[in-house]
Every structure is written in C-alpha cells, then in structure tokens.
CSV table of C-alpha atoms and ligand atoms in Angstrom, one decimal:
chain,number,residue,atom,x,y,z
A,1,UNK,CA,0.0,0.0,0.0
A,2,UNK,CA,1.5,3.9,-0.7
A,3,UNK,CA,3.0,5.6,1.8
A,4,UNK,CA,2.2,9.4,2.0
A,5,UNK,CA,3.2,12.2,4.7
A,6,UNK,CA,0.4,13.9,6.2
A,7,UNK,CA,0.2,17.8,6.0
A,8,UNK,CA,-2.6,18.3,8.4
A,9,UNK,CA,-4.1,15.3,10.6
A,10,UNK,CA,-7.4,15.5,11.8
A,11,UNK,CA,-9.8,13.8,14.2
A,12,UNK,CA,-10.8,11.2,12.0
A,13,UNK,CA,-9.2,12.4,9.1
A,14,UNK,CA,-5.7,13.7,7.5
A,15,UNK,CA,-5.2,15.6,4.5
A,16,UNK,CA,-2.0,15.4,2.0
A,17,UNK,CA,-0.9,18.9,0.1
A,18,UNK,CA,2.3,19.5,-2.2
A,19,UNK,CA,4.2,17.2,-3.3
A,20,UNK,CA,2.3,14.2,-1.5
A,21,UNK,CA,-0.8,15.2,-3.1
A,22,UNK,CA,0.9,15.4,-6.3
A,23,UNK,CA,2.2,12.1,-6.4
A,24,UNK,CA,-0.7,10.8,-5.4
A,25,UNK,CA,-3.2,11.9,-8.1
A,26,UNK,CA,-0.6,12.5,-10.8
A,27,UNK,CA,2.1,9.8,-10.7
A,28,UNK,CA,0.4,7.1,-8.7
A,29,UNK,CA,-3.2,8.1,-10.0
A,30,UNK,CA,-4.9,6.8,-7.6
A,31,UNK,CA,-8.6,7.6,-6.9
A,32,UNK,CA,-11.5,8.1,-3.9
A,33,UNK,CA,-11.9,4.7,-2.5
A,34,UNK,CA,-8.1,3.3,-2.5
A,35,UNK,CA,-6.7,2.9,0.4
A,36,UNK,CA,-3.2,4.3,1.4
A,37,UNK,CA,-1.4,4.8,4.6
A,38,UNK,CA,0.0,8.1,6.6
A,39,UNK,CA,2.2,8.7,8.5
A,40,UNK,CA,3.3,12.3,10.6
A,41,UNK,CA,7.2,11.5,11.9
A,42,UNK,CA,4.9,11.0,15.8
A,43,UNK,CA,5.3,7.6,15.5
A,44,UNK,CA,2.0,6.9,14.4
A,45,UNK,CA,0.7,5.2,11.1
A,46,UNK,CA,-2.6,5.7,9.9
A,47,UNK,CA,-4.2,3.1,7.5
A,48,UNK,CA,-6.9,5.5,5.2
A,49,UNK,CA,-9.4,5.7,2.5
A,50,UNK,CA,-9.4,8.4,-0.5
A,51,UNK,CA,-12.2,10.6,-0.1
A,52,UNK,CA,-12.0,13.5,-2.0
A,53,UNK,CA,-9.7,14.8,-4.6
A,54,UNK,CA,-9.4,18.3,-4.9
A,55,UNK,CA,-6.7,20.7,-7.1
A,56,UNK,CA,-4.7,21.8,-3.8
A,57,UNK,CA,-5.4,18.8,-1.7
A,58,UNK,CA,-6.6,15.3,-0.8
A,59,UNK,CA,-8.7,14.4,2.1
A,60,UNK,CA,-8.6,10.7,3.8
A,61,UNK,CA,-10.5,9.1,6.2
A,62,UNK,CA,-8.7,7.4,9.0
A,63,UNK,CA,-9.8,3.6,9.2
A,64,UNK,CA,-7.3,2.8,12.0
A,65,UNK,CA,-4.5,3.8,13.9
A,66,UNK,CA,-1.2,1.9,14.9
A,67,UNK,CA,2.3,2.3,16.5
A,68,UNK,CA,4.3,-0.1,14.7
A,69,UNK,CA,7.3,-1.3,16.6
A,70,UNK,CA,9.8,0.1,13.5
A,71,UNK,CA,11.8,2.4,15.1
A,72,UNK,CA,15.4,2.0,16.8
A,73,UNK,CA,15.5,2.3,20.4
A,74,UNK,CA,19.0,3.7,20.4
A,75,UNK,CA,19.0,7.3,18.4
A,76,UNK,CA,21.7,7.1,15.6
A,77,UNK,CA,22.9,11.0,14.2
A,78,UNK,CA,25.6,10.8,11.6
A,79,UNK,CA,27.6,14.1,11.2
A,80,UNK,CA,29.7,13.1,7.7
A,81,UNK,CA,32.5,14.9,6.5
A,82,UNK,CA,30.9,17.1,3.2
A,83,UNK,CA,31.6,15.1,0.4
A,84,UNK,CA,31.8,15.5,-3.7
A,85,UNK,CA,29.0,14.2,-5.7
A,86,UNK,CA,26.1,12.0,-4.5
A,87,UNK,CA,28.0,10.3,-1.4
A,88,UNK,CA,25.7,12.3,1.1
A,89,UNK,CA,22.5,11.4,-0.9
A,90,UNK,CA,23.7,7.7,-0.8
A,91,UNK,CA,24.3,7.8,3.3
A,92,UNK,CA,21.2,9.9,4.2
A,93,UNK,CA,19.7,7.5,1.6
A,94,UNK,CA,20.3,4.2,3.3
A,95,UNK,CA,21.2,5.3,6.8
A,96,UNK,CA,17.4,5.7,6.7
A,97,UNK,CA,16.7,2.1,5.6
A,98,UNK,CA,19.0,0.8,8.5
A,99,UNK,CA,17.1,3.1,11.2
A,100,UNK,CA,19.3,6.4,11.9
A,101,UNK,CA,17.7,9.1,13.2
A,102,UNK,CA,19.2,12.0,11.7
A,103,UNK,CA,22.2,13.4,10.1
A,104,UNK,CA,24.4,16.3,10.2
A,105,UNK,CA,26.4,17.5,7.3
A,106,UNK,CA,29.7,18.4,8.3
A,107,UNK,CA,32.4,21.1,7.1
A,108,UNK,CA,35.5,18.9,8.0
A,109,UNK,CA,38.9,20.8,7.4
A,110,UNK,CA,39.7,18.6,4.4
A,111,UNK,CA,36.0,18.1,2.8
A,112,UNK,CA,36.4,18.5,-1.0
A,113,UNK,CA,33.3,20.4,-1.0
A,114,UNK,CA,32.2,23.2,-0.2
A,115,UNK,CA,28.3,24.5,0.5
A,116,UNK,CA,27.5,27.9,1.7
A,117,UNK,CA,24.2,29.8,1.6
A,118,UNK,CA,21.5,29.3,-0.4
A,119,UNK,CA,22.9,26.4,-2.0
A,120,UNK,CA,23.4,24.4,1.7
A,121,UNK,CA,19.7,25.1,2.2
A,122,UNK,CA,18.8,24.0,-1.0
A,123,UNK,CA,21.1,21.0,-0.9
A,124,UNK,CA,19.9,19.9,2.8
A,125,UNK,CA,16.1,20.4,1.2
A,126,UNK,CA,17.3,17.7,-1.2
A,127,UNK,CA,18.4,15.4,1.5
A,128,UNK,CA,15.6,15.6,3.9
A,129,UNK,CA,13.2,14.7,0.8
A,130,UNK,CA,15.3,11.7,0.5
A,131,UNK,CA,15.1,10.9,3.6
A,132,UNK,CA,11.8,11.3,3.5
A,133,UNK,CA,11.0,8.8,0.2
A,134,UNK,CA,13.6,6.1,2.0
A,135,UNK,CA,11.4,6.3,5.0
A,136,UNK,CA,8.3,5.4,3.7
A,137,UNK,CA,10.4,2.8,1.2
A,138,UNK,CA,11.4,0.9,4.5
A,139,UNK,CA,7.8,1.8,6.2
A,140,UNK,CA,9.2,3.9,9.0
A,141,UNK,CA,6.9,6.4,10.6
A,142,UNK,CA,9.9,8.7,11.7
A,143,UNK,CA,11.5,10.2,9.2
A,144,UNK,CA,15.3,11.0,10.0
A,145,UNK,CA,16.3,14.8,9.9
A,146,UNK,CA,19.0,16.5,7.9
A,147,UNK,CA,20.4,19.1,9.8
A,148,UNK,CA,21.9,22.6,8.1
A,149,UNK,CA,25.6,22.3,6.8
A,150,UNK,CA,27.3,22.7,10.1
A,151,UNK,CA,31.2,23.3,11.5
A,152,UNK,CA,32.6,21.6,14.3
A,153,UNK,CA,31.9,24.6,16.3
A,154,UNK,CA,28.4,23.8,16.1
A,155,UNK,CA,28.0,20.1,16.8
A,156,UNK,CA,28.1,21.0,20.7
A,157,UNK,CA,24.4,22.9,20.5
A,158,UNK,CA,23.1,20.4,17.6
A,159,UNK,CA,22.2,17.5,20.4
A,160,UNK,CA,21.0,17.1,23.8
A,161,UNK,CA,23.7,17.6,26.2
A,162,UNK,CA,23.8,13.8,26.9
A,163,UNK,CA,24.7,12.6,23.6
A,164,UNK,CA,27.7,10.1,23.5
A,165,UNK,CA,29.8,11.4,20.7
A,166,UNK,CA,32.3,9.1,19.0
A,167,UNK,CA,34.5,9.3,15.9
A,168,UNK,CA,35.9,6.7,14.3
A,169,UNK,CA,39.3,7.7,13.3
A,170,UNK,CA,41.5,5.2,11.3
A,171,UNK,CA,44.7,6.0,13.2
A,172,UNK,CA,43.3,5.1,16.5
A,173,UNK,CA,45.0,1.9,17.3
A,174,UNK,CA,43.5,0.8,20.9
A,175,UNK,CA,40.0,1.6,21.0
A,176,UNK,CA,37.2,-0.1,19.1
A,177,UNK,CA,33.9,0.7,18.3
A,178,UNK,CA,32.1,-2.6,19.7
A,179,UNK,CA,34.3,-2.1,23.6
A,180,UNK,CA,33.0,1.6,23.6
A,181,UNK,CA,29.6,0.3,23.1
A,182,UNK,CA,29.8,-2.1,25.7
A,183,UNK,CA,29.8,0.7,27.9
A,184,UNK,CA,27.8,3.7,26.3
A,185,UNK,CA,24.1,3.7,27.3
A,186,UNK,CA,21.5,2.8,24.3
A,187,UNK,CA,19.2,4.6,25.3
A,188,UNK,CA,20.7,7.8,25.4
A,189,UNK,CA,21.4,9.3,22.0
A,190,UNK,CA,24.8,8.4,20.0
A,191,UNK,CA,26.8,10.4,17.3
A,192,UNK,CA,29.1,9.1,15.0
A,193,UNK,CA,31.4,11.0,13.4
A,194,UNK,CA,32.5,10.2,10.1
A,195,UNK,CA,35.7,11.9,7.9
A,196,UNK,CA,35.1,13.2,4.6
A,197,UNK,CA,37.2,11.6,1.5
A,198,UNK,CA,40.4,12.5,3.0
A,199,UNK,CA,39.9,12.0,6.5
A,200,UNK,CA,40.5,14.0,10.0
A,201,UNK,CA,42.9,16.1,10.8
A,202,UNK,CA,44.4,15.1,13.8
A,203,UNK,CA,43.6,18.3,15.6
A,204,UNK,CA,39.6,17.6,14.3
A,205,UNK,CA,40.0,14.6,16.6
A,206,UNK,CA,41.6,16.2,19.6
A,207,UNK,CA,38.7,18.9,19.3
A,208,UNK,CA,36.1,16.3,19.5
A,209,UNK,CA,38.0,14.5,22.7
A,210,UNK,CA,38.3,17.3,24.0
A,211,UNK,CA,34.9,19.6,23.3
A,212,UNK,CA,32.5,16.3,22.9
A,213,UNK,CA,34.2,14.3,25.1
A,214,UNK,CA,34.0,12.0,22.1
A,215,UNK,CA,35.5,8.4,21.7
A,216,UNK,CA,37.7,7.8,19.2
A,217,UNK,CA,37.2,4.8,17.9
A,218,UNK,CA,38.3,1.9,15.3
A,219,UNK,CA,36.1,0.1,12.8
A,220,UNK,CA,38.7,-2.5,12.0
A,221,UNK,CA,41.8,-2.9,10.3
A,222,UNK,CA,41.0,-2.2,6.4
A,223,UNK,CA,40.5,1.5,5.8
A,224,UNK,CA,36.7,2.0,4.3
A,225,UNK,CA,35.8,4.5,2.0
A,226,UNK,CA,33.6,7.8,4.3
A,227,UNK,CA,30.3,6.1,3.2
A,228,UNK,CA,31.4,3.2,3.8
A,229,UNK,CA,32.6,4.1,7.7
A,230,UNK,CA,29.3,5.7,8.0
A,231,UNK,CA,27.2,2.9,7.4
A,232,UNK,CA,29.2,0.1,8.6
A,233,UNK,CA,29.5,2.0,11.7
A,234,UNK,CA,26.0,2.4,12.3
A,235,UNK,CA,24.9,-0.9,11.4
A,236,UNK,CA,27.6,-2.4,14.1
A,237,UNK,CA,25.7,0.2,16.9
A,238,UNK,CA,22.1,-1.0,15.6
A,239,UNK,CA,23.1,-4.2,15.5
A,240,UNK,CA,25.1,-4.2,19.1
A,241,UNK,CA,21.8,-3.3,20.9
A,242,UNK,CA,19.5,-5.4,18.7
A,243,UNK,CA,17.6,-3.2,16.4
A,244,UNK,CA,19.2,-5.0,13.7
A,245,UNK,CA,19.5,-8.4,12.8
B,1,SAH,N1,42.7,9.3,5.8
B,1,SAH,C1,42.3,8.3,4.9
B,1,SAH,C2,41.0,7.7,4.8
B,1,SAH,C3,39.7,8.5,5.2
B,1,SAH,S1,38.4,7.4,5.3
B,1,SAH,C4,43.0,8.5,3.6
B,1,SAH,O1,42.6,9.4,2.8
B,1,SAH,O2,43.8,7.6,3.4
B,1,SAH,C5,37.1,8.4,5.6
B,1,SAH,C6,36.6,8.3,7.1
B,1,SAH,O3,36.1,7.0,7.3
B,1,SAH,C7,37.6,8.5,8.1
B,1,SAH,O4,37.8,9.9,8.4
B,1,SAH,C8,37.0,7.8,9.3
B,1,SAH,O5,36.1,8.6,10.0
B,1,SAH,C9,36.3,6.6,8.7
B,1,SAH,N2,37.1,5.4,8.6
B,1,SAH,C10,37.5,4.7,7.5
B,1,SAH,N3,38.1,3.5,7.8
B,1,SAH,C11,38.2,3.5,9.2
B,1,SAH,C12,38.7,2.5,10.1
B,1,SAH,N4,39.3,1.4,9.8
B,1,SAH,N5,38.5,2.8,11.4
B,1,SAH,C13,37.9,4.0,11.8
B,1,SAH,N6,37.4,4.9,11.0
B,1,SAH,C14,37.5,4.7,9.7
C-alpha cells in the first residue's frame, strides 16, 4: 500500500498537500476509495481511504490507527564529512533504511566540497526529501532529519547535552567501536562522526576528545571509503543493541 506524509491530521481524518498530493493523483493516479497509509514522523501510522480529490489537496479518512514497533530504540545522528557528488544522498539515503535518526552535514577541514548559503539550504532540502522517500520505502513512521551544513563549532548545540559522541578515526589503534559500546548507554542518543574523503585532521580529533568528550574509535583494520565508515559504523551500533539483525 502507498505511503504518503500527512500535511494536516485530523480527528478522523488527514489531509495530504504538495508534493504528497501530487504524487498521489498525478504519478500514482490513484482515486476516492483506494486505500493508502500516513504517516506524521509522531510515530504513528494511519491506514486510510481516499475521499475527495481536490486541485490543492486530498482528504482521507482514518480507518485505524497503529504504532508499529519500526523504530530503533537507540537514536543514531551521523555528522559526515561534506563530500563530492552523491555520497551524502547515498548515506542519508540508506542510513534511513538501517534506522538512523538523523544526520548532520559536516564542514570537515579537508571536505572537497564546499556548500554555503543558499545552496546548503537548498542542498539539505534535497536530502531531507530523500530521507523522507527512503522512509516510507522501508515503512518507517519517523522520518530521520537533515540538519543545516554545520562546523565543528556547532556540533556541541546540535544534540542534547547527553549525547555520546564518538569518531571513528583510522589512526586510533586501541580503541574499538564494539568495547565503547559495551559501555555507552543505548538509550541515550549516539553520534558518529564520520571523515570526509580524506579523512580528520588530527587536531579535528583532539577537538572532538576534548569539546564532545568524544570516543575515538576503530572500525577495523581495512580503511573503508567515508560512506562506507558511516554505514558500517551504524549498522555495528544497531546491531550491538538489537535493532538490527
Ligand atoms: N585518511 C584516509 C581515509 C579516510 S576514510 C585517507 O585518505 O587515506 C574516511 C573516514 O572514514 C575517516 O575519516 C574515518 O572517519 C572513517 N574510517 C574509515 N576507515 C576506518 C577505520 N578502519 N577505522 C575507523 N574509522 C575509519
């Protein structure tokens, strides 16, 4: 059944405008009396019927309402070294499949890229609508958030004050990701911190040890390309605390 974001929910009803009525009547062509489900990032899905078409909107009636159990318990945010081309689009893009909750586009000293203004908020409008499509492609009812291009400086005000920080950093030769896990709490929320093409500087790292009080961790001995890293490291989190696998 299609999945569709809900602009406005009602008491018994929801409505869809934009783009999600749009795709609805144009591309999917669907028509009063089909049934579809909503969802509005609360955690809630809403299984529906079609009743009116209109030219700005569509209005649904609300059969039934359930909290499906599809959501990690332990909150996964991704801040990822700005990289060229579609890397970001490929993290944001999956990350959402495996069940992260958000990510945070990061000007790392040596990211290739570089996204100021109006371009960063038109780029991190790009993301969030992927992140929006891979949601309701793996039937989540939370869709992860993009946050704006950020620098290190703002990482510290980004998350709660309780967030356990860590950053995997090739060069670090003791630590590993699975012992740090062992003894982080999944329940509070985690960020990862991932290099862009050409990795941390070490003085990136000591800022994070020192201003996040993050781990610096290792995934392992191969090097993995920054998407790679990303995903690999939070499938190993999921999967440590069994929302995976
Ligand atoms: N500095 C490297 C590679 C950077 S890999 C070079 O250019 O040769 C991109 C990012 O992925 C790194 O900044 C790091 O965050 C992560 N990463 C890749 N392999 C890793 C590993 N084995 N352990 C920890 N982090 C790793």
């Amino acid at each position: 059944m299609h999945r569709f974001k809900i602009t406005e929910l009602g008491k018994n009803a929801f409505w869809l405008r934009g783009d999600e009525r749009d795709h609805l009547v144009r591309v999917l062509r669907l028509a009063p009396g089909d049934d579809i489900v909503g969802f509005d990032n609360s955690g809630a899905e809403y299984y529906a019927t079609i009743l009116k078409i209109e030219d700005k909107s569509v209005t649904c009636r609300i059969l039934e309402t359930s909290h499906p159990d599809v959501e990690a318990n332990t909150k996964i945010y991704l801040a990822v070294g700005l990289s060229k081309g579609e890397k970001m689009e490929w993290v944001i893009q999956k990350g959402t499949e495996l069940g992260i909750s958000g990510v945070i586009p990061l000007r790392a000293k040596r990211a290739v890229m570089r996204l100021e203004g109006t371009k960063a908020l038109e780029r991190v409008k790009r993301w969030q609508k992927i992140a929006g499509e891979a949601a309701k492609q793996s039937h989540r009812v939370q869709e992860p958030q993009i946050f704006e291009v950020a620098d290190w400086s703002d990482l510290p005000k980004l998350l709660p004050a309780n967030t356990q920080w860590l950053i995997p950093y090739e060069e670090e030769k003791t630590e590993r990701l699975q012992t740090v896990l062992d003894r982080f709490d999944p329940l509070l929320p985690m960020a990862l911190i991932i290099g862009p093409e050409g990795g941390f500087e070490a003085a990136e790292v000591s800022w994070a040890q020192e201003y996040l009080g993050a781990a610096s961790v290792s995934l392992g001995p191969r090097i993995l390309r920054a998407e790679t890293a990303a995903l690999a490291a939070a499938t190993m989190v999921l999967a440590h605390y069994g929302d995976l696998g």
